[in-house]
Coordinates of C-alpha atoms in Angstrom, one line a residue:
M1 CA 0.0 -0.1 0.0
D2 CA 1.0 3.3 -0.8
P3 CA 2.7 4.8 2.4
A4 CA 0.8 8.2 2.1
I5 CA -2.6 6.5 1.6
A6 CA -1.7 4.5 4.8
A7 CA -0.8 7.4 6.8
T8 CA -4.0 9.4 5.7
A9 CA -6.3 6.0 6.8
L10 CA -4.7 6.2 9.8
A11 CA -5.4 9.7 10.5
L12 CA -9.2 9.2 9.8
A13 CA -9.4 6.4 12.1
G14 CA -8.5 8.6 14.9
P15 CA -6.0 7.8 17.8
S16 CA -5.8 4.1 18.9
P17 CA -7.7 2.7 21.8
W18 CA -4.1 2.0 23.8
L19 CA -3.2 5.7 23.2
L20 CA -6.8 6.9 24.4
A21 CA -6.3 4.4 27.4
L22 CA -2.8 5.9 28.2
L23 CA -3.8 9.3 27.8
G24 CA -6.6 8.9 30.3
T25 CA -4.1 6.9 32.9
L26 CA -2.0 9.6 32.6
L27 CA -4.6 12.3 33.2
A28 CA -6.4 10.7 36.0
T29 CA -3.1 9.8 37.7
F30 CA -2.1 13.7 37.3
A31 CA -5.7 14.5 39.0
A32 CA -5.2 12.2 41.7
A33 CA -1.5 13.5 42.4
Y34 CA -2.9 17.1 42.4
K35 CA -5.6 16.2 44.8
L36 CA -3.0 14.6 47.0
G37 CA -1.1 17.6 47.2
L38 CA 1.8 15.8 45.4
I39 CA 2.3 18.4 42.5
Y40 CA 2.1 21.5 45.2
Q41 CA 4.7 19.4 47.4
L42 CA 7.1 19.4 44.5
R43 CA 7.6 23.5 44.9
H44 CA 6.8 23.7 48.4
Q45 CA 8.4 22.6 51.6
V46 CA 7.4 21.1 54.8
N47 CA 8.9 23.0 58.1
A48 CA 9.0 20.1 60.5
Q49 CA 10.9 21.9 63.2
S50 CA 8.7 25.0 63.2
P51 CA 6.5 25.6 66.5
R52 CA 4.0 27.8 64.6
H53 CA 0.7 26.6 64.4
G54 CA -2.6 27.7 62.1
G55 CA -4.1 29.7 65.1
E56 CA -1.4 31.9 64.3
S57 CA -2.3 32.9 60.9
V58 CA -6.0 33.1 61.9
A59 CA -5.1 35.9 64.5
E60 CA -2.8 37.8 62.1
V61 CA -5.6 38.1 59.5
L62 CA -8.1 39.1 61.9
K63 CA -5.5 41.8 63.2
A64 CA -5.1 42.7 59.6
H65 CA -8.6 43.5 59.2
G66 CA -8.9 45.6 62.1
V67 CA -10.7 43.2 64.7
R68 CA -10.2 44.4 68.0
H69 CA -12.2 41.5 69.9
V70 CA -12.9 38.0 69.5
F71 CA -16.1 36.7 71.5
T72 CA -16.0 33.2 72.5
L73 CA -16.8 30.0 74.7
V74 CA -13.6 28.3 75.1
G75 CA -13.1 24.6 73.6
G76 CA -10.2 22.7 72.7
H77 CA -11.0 22.6 69.0
I78 CA -10.2 26.5 69.0
S79 CA -7.7 27.1 71.6
P80 CA -4.9 27.8 69.0
I81 CA -6.9 30.7 67.7
L82 CA -7.7 32.2 71.2
V83 CA -4.2 31.9 72.3
A84 CA -2.8 33.2 69.3
S85 CA -5.3 36.1 69.1
E86 CA -4.3 37.2 72.7
K87 CA -0.9 37.5 71.8
L88 CA -1.4 39.7 69.0
G89 CA -3.4 42.2 71.3
I90 CA -6.9 40.9 70.1
R91 CA -9.1 41.0 73.3
V92 CA -10.6 37.7 73.9
V93 CA -13.9 37.9 75.7
D94 CA -15.4 34.7 76.9
T95 CA -19.1 34.5 77.6
R96 CA -21.4 31.9 79.3
H97 CA -23.3 30.9 75.7
E98 CA -22.2 30.7 72.3
A99 CA -25.5 32.7 71.3
T100 CA -24.3 35.3 73.6
A101 CA -20.9 35.5 71.6
V102 CA -22.3 35.7 68.4
F103 CA -25.0 38.5 69.6
A104 CA -21.6 40.4 70.9
A105 CA -20.0 40.0 67.5
D106 CA -23.2 41.3 65.9
A107 CA -23.3 44.3 67.8
M108 CA -19.7 45.2 67.2
A109 CA -20.2 45.0 63.6
R110 CA -23.0 47.2 63.6
L111 CA -21.4 49.8 65.7
S112 CA -17.8 49.7 64.7
G113 CA -18.4 49.2 60.8
T114 CA -16.0 46.3 60.8
V115 CA -16.7 42.6 60.6
G116 CA -17.7 41.4 64.2
V117 CA -16.0 37.8 65.3
A118 CA -17.0 34.9 67.3
A119 CA -15.2 31.8 67.9
V120 CA -16.8 28.8 69.2
T121 CA -16.1 25.0 69.7
A122 CA -17.2 22.2 67.4
G123 CA -20.4 20.3 67.3
P124 CA -22.8 21.9 70.3
G125 CA -20.6 24.9 70.5
V126 CA -21.5 25.6 66.8
T127 CA -25.2 24.5 66.8
N128 CA -25.8 26.8 69.8
T129 CA -25.1 29.9 67.7
V130 CA -27.7 28.8 64.8
T131 CA -30.5 31.3 66.2
A132 CA -27.9 34.2 66.7
M133 CA -26.6 33.6 63.2
K134 CA -30.1 33.4 61.7
N135 CA -30.5 36.8 63.4
A136 CA -27.4 38.3 62.0
Q137 CA -28.5 37.3 58.5
M138 CA -32.0 39.2 58.8
A139 CA -30.3 42.1 60.4
E140 CA -27.7 42.2 57.6
S141 CA -24.9 42.2 60.0
P142 CA -21.3 41.3 58.8
V143 CA -20.3 38.4 61.3
L144 CA -17.8 36.1 61.0
L145 CA -18.2 32.7 62.8
I146 CA -15.3 30.5 63.4
G147 CA -15.9 27.2 64.3
G148 CA -14.0 24.1 65.3
A149 CA -14.1 20.9 63.6
A150 CA -13.1 17.3 64.3
A151 CA -9.6 16.5 62.2
T152 CA -10.1 16.2 58.2
L153 CA -9.1 12.4 58.7
Q154 CA -11.6 11.7 61.2
K155 CA -14.7 13.3 59.7
G156 CA -17.6 10.7 59.6
Q157 CA -15.6 8.1 61.6
G158 CA -17.5 9.1 64.9
A159 CA -14.9 11.6 66.4
L160 CA -15.9 13.8 69.2
Q161 CA -18.6 16.4 68.3
D162 CA -18.2 15.6 64.6
I163 CA -21.5 16.6 62.6
D164 CA -21.8 18.2 59.3
Q165 CA -21.9 21.7 60.6
L166 CA -21.6 23.3 56.8
S167 CA -25.1 21.9 55.9
L168 CA -26.5 23.8 58.8
F169 CA -25.2 27.2 57.9
K170 CA -25.4 27.2 54.1
P171 CA -29.0 28.5 54.2
L172 CA -27.9 31.2 57.2
C173 CA -24.8 32.4 55.7
K174 CA -23.6 34.2 52.5
F175 CA -20.5 31.9 52.6
C176 CA -19.4 28.5 54.3
A177 CA -16.0 27.0 54.1
T178 CA -13.8 24.2 55.6
V179 CA -10.1 25.0 55.5
K180 CA -8.4 21.7 54.6
T181 CA -4.6 22.5 54.7
V182 CA -3.0 25.4 56.9
R183 CA -1.8 27.4 53.4
E184 CA -5.7 27.8 53.0
I185 CA -6.3 29.7 56.0
V186 CA -5.2 33.4 54.8
P187 CA -6.8 33.3 51.4
V188 CA -10.1 31.6 52.9
L189 CA -10.3 34.0 55.5
R190 CA -10.0 37.0 53.7
K191 CA -12.5 36.1 51.2
A192 CA -14.9 35.4 53.8
I193 CA -14.4 38.6 55.6
A194 CA -14.8 40.3 52.1
I195 CA -18.0 38.6 51.5
A196 CA -19.4 39.3 54.7
Q197 CA -19.0 43.2 54.2
S198 CA -19.7 43.4 50.5
D199 CA -23.0 44.1 48.4
T200 CA -25.8 43.3 51.3
P201 CA -23.9 42.7 54.6
G202 CA -24.3 39.2 56.1
P203 CA -23.2 36.5 58.3
V204 CA -20.2 34.1 57.0
F205 CA -19.2 30.6 58.5
V206 CA -15.3 29.3 58.2
E207 CA -14.6 25.8 59.5
F208 CA -11.3 24.7 61.4
P209 CA -10.5 21.0 61.5
L210 CA -8.3 20.3 64.4
D211 CA -5.5 19.3 62.4
V212 CA -5.0 22.8 60.4
L213 CA -4.8 24.8 63.8
Y214 CA -2.1 22.5 65.9
P215 CA 1.5 22.6 65.4
Y216 CA 3.3 20.1 63.2
H217 CA 4.6 18.1 65.7
L218 CA 1.7 17.7 67.8
V219 CA -0.3 16.5 64.5
R220 CA 2.4 14.4 63.3
K221 CA 2.1 12.3 66.6
E222 CA -1.7 11.9 66.5
I223 CA -1.5 10.9 62.9
L224 CA 1.5 8.5 62.4
K225 CA 2.0 5.5 64.8
A226 CA 5.4 5.0 66.3
E227 CA 5.9 1.3 65.6
A228 CA 6.7 0.8 61.7
P229 CA 3.5 -0.6 59.8
K230 CA 3.6 -4.3 58.5
G231 CA 2.5 -5.6 55.2
L232 CA 1.5 -4.3 52.2
V233 CA -1.7 -2.6 53.5
G234 CA 0.0 -1.3 56.4
K235 CA 2.8 0.4 54.3
L236 CA 0.3 1.9 51.8
V237 CA -1.9 3.4 54.9
N238 CA 1.3 4.8 56.1
W239 CA 2.2 6.4 53.0
Y240 CA -1.1 7.8 52.6
L241 CA -0.6 9.4 56.2
R242 CA 2.9 10.6 55.5
N243 CA 1.7 12.3 52.0
Y244 CA -1.5 13.9 54.0
L245 CA 0.6 15.4 56.6
A246 CA 3.0 17.0 54.3
N247 CA 0.1 18.0 52.1
L248 CA -1.1 19.8 55.1
F249 CA 1.8 21.5 56.1
S250 CA 3.3 22.1 52.7
G251 CA 4.1 26.1 52.1
A252 CA 2.1 26.5 55.6
W253 CA 4.4 29.6 56.6
E254 CA 5.4 31.0 53.5
A255 CA 4.6 35.1 53.2
R256 CA 1.2 35.7 52.1
D257 CA -0.8 38.7 51.5
I258 CA -3.0 39.3 54.7
S259 CA -4.6 42.7 54.0
P260 CA -8.0 43.3 53.4
L261 CA -9.7 42.5 50.0
P262 CA -11.8 45.4 48.2
V263 CA -15.3 45.5 49.6
K264 CA -18.0 45.6 46.7
M265 CA -21.2 47.7 47.2
P266 CA -23.9 48.6 44.8
R267 CA -24.8 52.5 44.2
A268 CA -27.7 54.3 42.8
T269 CA -26.7 55.7 38.9
K270 CA -26.5 59.4 38.6
E271 CA -29.5 58.9 36.2
Q272 CA -31.5 57.3 39.2
V273 CA -30.7 59.9 41.4
Q274 CA -31.7 62.7 38.9
Q275 CA -34.9 61.2 38.4
C276 CA -35.8 61.3 42.3
V277 CA -34.3 64.9 42.5
E278 CA -37.0 65.7 39.9
L279 CA -39.8 63.9 41.8
I280 CA -39.0 65.4 45.3
S281 CA -38.6 68.9 43.8
R282 CA -42.3 68.6 42.6
A283 CA -43.5 66.9 45.6
K284 CA -45.7 68.6 48.4
K285 CA -45.8 66.1 50.9
P286 CA -42.7 63.9 51.0
V287 CA -41.6 61.5 53.7
I288 CA -38.9 59.1 54.2
L289 CA -38.6 56.1 56.0
L290 CA -35.1 55.2 57.0
G291 CA -34.3 51.5 57.9
S292 CA -31.0 50.1 59.5
Q293 CA -29.2 49.7 56.1
V294 CA -28.7 53.8 56.1
T295 CA -26.3 53.1 59.1
L296 CA -23.8 50.9 57.1
P297 CA -20.5 52.0 56.0
P298 CA -19.3 53.8 53.9
T299 CA -21.2 56.7 54.7
P300 CA -20.5 58.2 58.2
V301 CA -23.7 58.7 60.0
E302 CA -22.9 62.3 60.8
V303 CA -22.7 62.9 57.2
L304 CA -26.1 61.2 56.6
R305 CA -27.7 63.3 59.5
A306 CA -26.4 66.4 57.7
A307 CA -27.9 65.4 54.4
L308 CA -31.2 64.7 56.0
E309 CA -31.2 68.1 57.6
E310 CA -30.3 69.9 54.2
L311 CA -33.2 68.2 52.7
G312 CA -35.7 68.9 55.3
I313 CA -38.3 66.0 54.7
P314 CA -40.0 64.6 57.5
C315 CA -38.5 61.3 58.6
F316 CA -39.6 57.9 60.3
L317 CA -36.7 56.0 61.8
G318 CA -36.7 52.3 62.3
G319 CA -34.2 49.9 63.6
M320 CA -30.7 50.8 64.0
A321 CA -31.8 54.5 62.1
R322 CA -33.3 55.4 65.4
G323 CA -31.6 58.3 67.0
M324 CA -30.5 59.4 63.5
L325 CA -31.6 62.7 63.8
G326 CA -31.0 63.2 67.6
K327 CA -33.6 63.5 70.3
N328 CA -35.8 66.7 69.4
S329 CA -35.5 67.3 65.8
P330 CA -38.4 69.0 63.9
L331 CA -37.9 66.4 61.1
H332 CA -38.3 63.3 63.1
I333 CA -41.9 62.3 63.1
R334 CA -42.3 59.5 65.7
Q335 CA -46.2 58.8 65.8
N336 CA -49.1 58.2 63.4
R337 CA -47.0 56.9 60.6
K338 CA -50.0 55.0 58.9
E339 CA -51.9 58.2 58.5
A340 CA -48.8 60.2 57.4
L341 CA -48.5 57.6 54.5
K342 CA -52.0 57.9 53.3
D343 CA -51.4 61.3 52.8
A344 CA -47.7 61.4 51.5
D345 CA -47.6 62.1 47.7
V346 CA -43.7 60.6 47.7
V347 CA -42.4 58.0 49.7
I348 CA -38.6 57.2 50.1
L349 CA -38.0 53.8 51.5
A350 CA -34.5 54.1 52.2
G351 CA -33.3 50.5 53.5
T352 CA -36.9 49.9 54.8
V353 CA -38.6 46.8 53.6
C354 CA -42.3 46.1 53.0
D355 CA -42.6 43.3 55.4
F356 CA -44.8 42.7 58.5
R357 CA -43.4 46.0 59.7
L358 CA -45.1 47.9 57.1
S359 CA -48.2 45.7 56.8
F360 CA -46.3 43.9 53.8
G361 CA -46.6 47.2 52.2
R362 CA -50.6 47.7 52.6
V363 CA -49.9 50.9 54.5
L364 CA -48.6 52.7 51.5
S365 CA -51.0 54.7 49.4
R366 CA -51.7 53.7 45.9
R367 CA -51.8 57.4 44.7
S368 CA -48.2 58.0 46.4
K369 CA -45.2 58.0 44.3
V370 CA -42.9 55.3 46.1
I371 CA -39.0 55.2 45.5
A372 CA -37.4 52.4 47.0
V373 CA -33.7 51.9 47.9
N374 CA -31.9 48.8 49.1
R375 CA -28.9 47.0 48.6
D376 CA -30.8 43.7 48.6
R377 CA -32.7 42.9 45.4
G378 CA -35.0 40.6 47.2
Q379 CA -36.1 42.8 49.9
L380 CA -36.1 46.0 47.6
L381 CA -39.2 44.3 45.9
K382 CA -40.4 42.1 48.7
N383 CA -44.6 42.0 48.0
A384 CA -44.0 44.5 45.2
R385 CA -47.0 44.2 42.6
L386 CA -48.9 42.6 45.4
F387 CA -49.6 45.2 47.9
W388 CA -47.8 48.0 46.9
N389 CA -46.1 49.5 43.5
P390 CA -42.6 51.0 43.5
H391 CA -42.4 53.9 41.1
L392 CA -38.7 53.5 41.0
A393 CA -36.9 50.6 42.6
I394 CA -33.0 51.1 43.1
R395 CA -30.6 48.6 44.0
G396 CA -28.1 50.5 45.9
D397 CA -26.7 51.8 49.1
A398 CA -29.5 53.8 50.9
G399 CA -27.1 56.1 52.9
S400 CA -25.0 57.3 49.9
F401 CA -28.1 57.5 47.7
L402 CA -29.7 60.3 50.4
V403 CA -26.3 62.2 50.5
E404 CA -26.5 62.4 46.7
L405 CA -29.9 63.2 46.9
S406 CA -29.2 66.0 49.2
K407 CA -26.5 67.5 46.9
G408 CA -28.9 67.5 43.7
L409 CA -31.8 69.1 46.0
K410 CA -29.4 71.9 47.1
G411 CA -31.4 75.0 47.7
H412 CA -34.7 73.3 47.4
S413 CA -36.7 73.1 50.8
C414 CA -39.5 70.8 51.4
P415 CA -42.8 72.6 52.3
Q416 CA -42.6 73.7 56.0
E417 CA -46.6 73.2 56.4
W418 CA -46.4 69.5 55.9
A419 CA -43.6 69.0 58.3
K420 CA -45.1 71.2 60.8
S421 CA -48.7 69.4 60.4
L422 CA -46.8 66.1 61.4
K423 CA -45.1 67.3 63.9
E424 CA -48.1 68.8 65.4
M425 CA -50.0 65.2 65.5
D426 CA -46.7 63.9 66.9
R427 CA -47.3 66.3 69.8
V428 CA -51.1 65.4 70.3
K429 CA -50.0 61.8 70.4
E430 CA -47.2 62.0 72.8
K431 CA -49.4 64.2 75.3
M432 CA -51.7 61.2 75.4
N433 CA -49.0 59.0 75.9
S434 CA -47.9 61.1 78.8
D435 CA -51.2 61.2 80.4
K436 CA -51.4 57.5 80.4
A437 CA -48.2 57.3 82.2
E438 CA -50.2 59.0 85.3
E439 CA -52.8 56.8 85.6
P440 CA -52.7 54.7 88.5
V441 CA -51.7 51.0 88.5
E442 CA -52.7 48.9 91.2
R443 CA -50.2 47.5 93.7
Y444 CA -47.2 48.1 91.0
L445 CA -45.3 50.8 89.0
N446 CA -46.9 51.9 85.9
P447 CA -44.3 50.6 83.1
L448 CA -44.9 54.1 81.0
K449 CA -44.1 56.2 84.1
L450 CA -40.7 54.3 84.5
L451 CA -39.9 54.7 81.2
H452 CA -40.6 58.3 80.8
H453 CA -38.3 58.7 84.2
V454 CA -35.4 57.0 82.4
D455 CA -36.0 58.8 79.1
R456 CA -35.7 62.1 81.2
L457 CA -32.4 61.0 83.0
L458 CA -30.6 59.4 80.0
P459 CA -27.2 61.1 79.7
E460 CA -26.3 62.6 75.9
D461 CA -23.8 59.4 75.5
S462 CA -26.2 56.7 76.4
L463 CA -26.7 53.7 74.1
L464 CA -29.9 51.4 74.4
V465 CA -29.9 47.9 73.9
V466 CA -33.6 46.4 73.9
D467 CA -34.4 43.0 74.5
G468 CA -38.3 41.9 75.2
G469 CA -41.7 42.0 73.9
D470 CA -44.5 44.2 75.7
F471 CA -42.2 46.4 78.0
V472 CA -39.9 47.1 75.0
G473 CA -42.7 47.5 72.8
S474 CA -43.8 50.6 75.0
A475 CA -40.2 51.9 75.2
A476 CA -40.0 52.1 71.7
Y477 CA -42.8 54.9 72.0
I478 CA -41.3 56.4 74.9
V479 CA -37.5 56.2 75.5
Q480 CA -35.5 58.1 72.6
P481 CA -31.9 57.6 71.7
T482 CA -30.0 60.7 71.8
R483 CA -27.8 60.3 68.6
P484 CA -27.1 58.1 65.7
L485 CA -26.0 54.4 66.5
A486 CA -27.2 54.6 69.8
W487 CA -30.3 52.0 69.4
L488 CA -29.7 48.2 69.3
D489 CA -32.6 46.2 68.4
P490 CA -32.7 42.5 67.1
G491 CA -34.0 43.2 63.8
A492 CA -36.6 41.7 61.8
F493 CA -36.1 38.2 63.1
G494 CA -37.7 39.6 66.7
T495 CA -35.3 37.4 68.5
L496 CA -35.4 37.1 72.5
G497 CA -31.8 37.0 74.1
V498 CA -30.0 39.4 72.5
G499 CA -29.6 41.7 75.5
G500 CA -26.5 40.5 77.2
G501 CA -24.5 39.7 74.0
F502 CA -25.6 43.0 72.5
A503 CA -24.8 45.0 75.5
L504 CA -21.3 43.2 76.2
G505 CA -20.5 44.1 72.3
A506 CA -21.7 47.7 72.9
K507 CA -19.7 48.7 76.0
L508 CA -16.5 47.2 74.7
C509 CA -17.0 49.2 71.4
R510 CA -18.2 52.4 73.3
P511 CA -16.6 52.1 76.7
E512 CA -17.2 56.0 77.2
S513 CA -21.3 55.5 76.7
E514 CA -23.7 54.7 79.6
V515 CA -25.0 51.6 78.1
W516 CA -28.7 50.3 79.2
I517 CA -30.5 46.9 78.4
L518 CA -34.4 47.3 78.3
Y519 CA -35.3 43.7 79.4
G520 CA -38.6 42.1 79.8
D521 CA -38.7 39.6 82.6
G522 CA -39.2 36.8 79.9
S523 CA -36.2 38.0 77.8
L524 CA -34.1 38.4 80.9
G525 CA -34.1 34.6 81.3
F526 CA -32.1 34.1 78.4
S527 CA -28.9 35.9 79.3
I528 CA -29.0 37.0 82.9
M529 CA -25.9 34.5 83.5
E530 CA -23.9 37.3 81.3
F531 CA -23.7 39.3 84.6
D532 CA -20.9 36.9 85.2
T533 CA -19.3 38.1 82.1
F534 CA -20.2 42.0 82.9
V535 CA -18.2 41.7 86.0
R536 CA -15.2 39.6 84.7
H537 CA -14.6 41.6 81.6
K538 CA -15.1 45.1 83.5
T539 CA -18.0 46.1 81.2
P540 CA -20.2 47.7 83.4
V541 CA -24.0 48.2 81.7
I542 CA -27.3 49.0 83.5
A543 CA -30.3 46.4 83.0
L544 CA -33.8 47.8 83.4
V545 CA -36.1 45.0 84.0
G546 CA -39.9 45.3 83.5
N547 CA -40.9 42.7 85.6
D548 CA -44.6 42.3 85.1
A549 CA -44.5 38.4 85.9
C550 CA -46.0 37.4 82.7
W551 CA -45.1 36.8 78.8
S552 CA -47.2 40.0 78.4
Q553 CA -46.9 40.1 74.7
I554 CA -48.5 36.8 74.1
S555 CA -50.9 37.1 76.9
R556 CA -52.3 40.4 75.5
E557 CA -53.8 38.5 72.6
Q558 CA -54.0 35.0 73.6
V559 CA -56.6 35.6 76.7
P560 CA -58.9 37.7 74.6
M561 CA -58.8 35.5 71.6
L562 CA -58.6 31.8 73.1
G563 CA -59.7 32.6 76.7
S564 CA -56.9 31.1 78.6
N565 CA -53.4 32.5 80.0
V566 CA -51.8 29.0 79.8
A567 CA -48.0 29.2 79.7
C568 CA -47.7 33.0 79.8
S569 CA -47.8 33.3 83.9
L570 CA -44.2 33.9 85.3
D571 CA -43.5 35.0 89.2
Y572 CA -42.3 38.5 90.4
L573 CA -38.9 37.0 91.0
D574 CA -35.8 38.5 92.7
Y575 CA -33.7 39.2 89.8
H576 CA -31.7 41.7 91.4
V577 CA -30.9 39.4 93.8
V578 CA -29.4 37.1 91.2
A579 CA -27.4 39.9 89.8
E580 CA -25.7 40.6 93.3
G581 CA -24.7 36.8 93.5
L582 CA -23.0 37.2 90.1
G583 CA -20.9 40.0 91.3
G584 CA -23.2 43.1 90.0
K585 CA -25.4 45.6 92.2
G586 CA -28.9 44.6 92.3
L587 CA -31.5 47.4 93.1
L588 CA -35.6 46.8 93.7
L589 CA -38.2 49.3 92.3
S590 CA -41.8 48.8 93.2
H591 CA -44.6 50.6 94.3
Q592 CA -43.2 51.0 97.8
N593 CA -40.3 53.1 96.6
E594 CA -42.0 54.6 93.7
E595 CA -41.4 58.3 95.1
Q596 CA -37.6 57.6 95.0
M597 CA -37.8 56.4 91.3
D598 CA -35.2 59.0 90.1
D599 CA -33.2 58.3 92.9
V600 CA -32.9 54.6 92.0
I601 CA -32.2 55.5 88.7
R602 CA -29.4 57.6 89.6
A603 CA -28.0 55.3 91.9
A604 CA -27.8 52.8 89.3
Q605 CA -26.0 55.3 86.8
A606 CA -23.5 55.8 90.1
E607 CA -22.7 52.4 90.3
C608 CA -22.2 51.8 86.6
R609 CA -19.9 54.5 86.8
R610 CA -17.9 53.0 89.7
G611 CA -17.3 50.0 87.3
R612 CA -20.1 47.6 88.5
P613 CA -23.0 46.4 86.2
T614 CA -26.3 47.2 88.1
L615 CA -29.8 45.5 87.6
I616 CA -32.9 47.4 88.4
N617 CA -35.7 45.0 89.0
A618 CA -39.0 47.2 88.5
L619 CA -42.0 45.5 89.4
I620 CA -44.4 46.9 86.8
G621 CA -48.3 46.5 86.4
K622 CA -50.5 46.0 83.5
T623 CA -51.8 49.0 81.3
T624 CA -53.9 49.2 78.4
F625 CA -51.5 51.4 76.4
R626 CA -50.6 48.3 73.9
D627 CA -54.1 46.8 73.7
G628 CA -54.7 45.5 70.2
S629 CA -51.0 44.9 69.4
I630 CA -50.2 41.3 68.1
A631 CA -47.1 39.2 68.5
V632 CA -47.4 37.2 65.1

């Protein structure tokens, strides 16, 4: 046969089966070698003599990202992280429950503008944080949860506290990861922290197996047996384990960039801002509803406050936005929101969501032109076209949007008659509330009177943490934060039990502030043990407990609807004695010393200034103030 014809026939027939098989084998071998780390090990060495451990890498990344506190409940799985953090000057704050550690990190994130960090041990330590992490997700708080885990080789083998932790957190977190080698610690943490703060902030979870945190010599001792293995299988297992150990520590201590990655944030376009400028310039009755998102970086709250005052548009404040305009601003409208929204011709939802807090959008008038601004696309259009219609929906940062809007409307003033009419309705409603505070309550204190006294005695540098149902619901109408970022509530999830953790994080972030926790007696039960934490870590706070011996938020509707108070009753317990037993100061306020109400409050403030956490156990009675409110 002609050689040319033979070559052509061979080319048309394609590669021979043996060549394909060889190529497949080579590719599979390369893939296996890559997965086992053999390729990486050719270029990167193991420093078997190094005393360093993975906890040091974790601490270095946290330090480089401006983290000053790590909240924790100690466990052997995470000890290297805690020890290394302390050595680098990061304050390690241990709590009495893992949920408290996450709540404290949440508060730190909200107030500092950086990521909040909690570290907990494997298994139950991690599962105890689930509610707190869900709360952070719904509150859009950038929280980094570091979780210990069983050694990678022991996963699924019945190791102590070994469960599938990532599956628990994937629905709750923006990012979840397991660190599989020491060299991965830095890039994984940098990525996690950037994701937590980017776009719509939220929690992230990074799991650290034991063997990536402890030093080489300890891990080697656990993995490799002292005696030489026998037989072919034994030798193969020993080779695998030695290679696993080498891959675990290869290149572990090489220099890596630990600086923060860029944080991404959506912004309104110039065209969108201009459209809003034109709408507002023609509006006769505009209002702004500010939600927690307006307090997020990068816009400083002082700059935002100045922009709002320049706009001159009446504002309703919710969530973390409470206090944005100070205590006595003519633009801050606190009452009659439903009525104002019926009359408004333009409504700006600045980080405010049409969920249950706005009756799913039903309180918005169909006649109003609604401008919605939100970082999160799902929240931006929640219940849209169903109960309300946005005239303009902007996916972007609400705080910077309002600043740009103010610049575009420079020289324009909102009609004063509209703002004055809303403020006058405010005064009428607040006069009614004040009158209700003077109504006698049989045998116990009037809670409204108590809250009015507290509001009057709060200093300018106070910071309020609220944790409760009925008592806190009343406080929201009466007690006013004095400045921006001076109000902490759980957010949309409505979680009870945030008080101890929020106050801990707040006091450490703002040591100069007088931090108050407004507790219901039901919610107090979740975190009263944290008085021990306050004492040990020298974080003096004041806890005011509205003790009405009842889950009143539930009872208020359950009894008239269903005719039973089952499971709602508590007792008038001596919570002030518990605080004393934990090393704090306890004060009792009741009908018997009602005339000394101001004196008791001032005594609590004096104890706090002396460095002693203080609890006021206020025995309160029932009022009709919140009749008709519901808990679902």
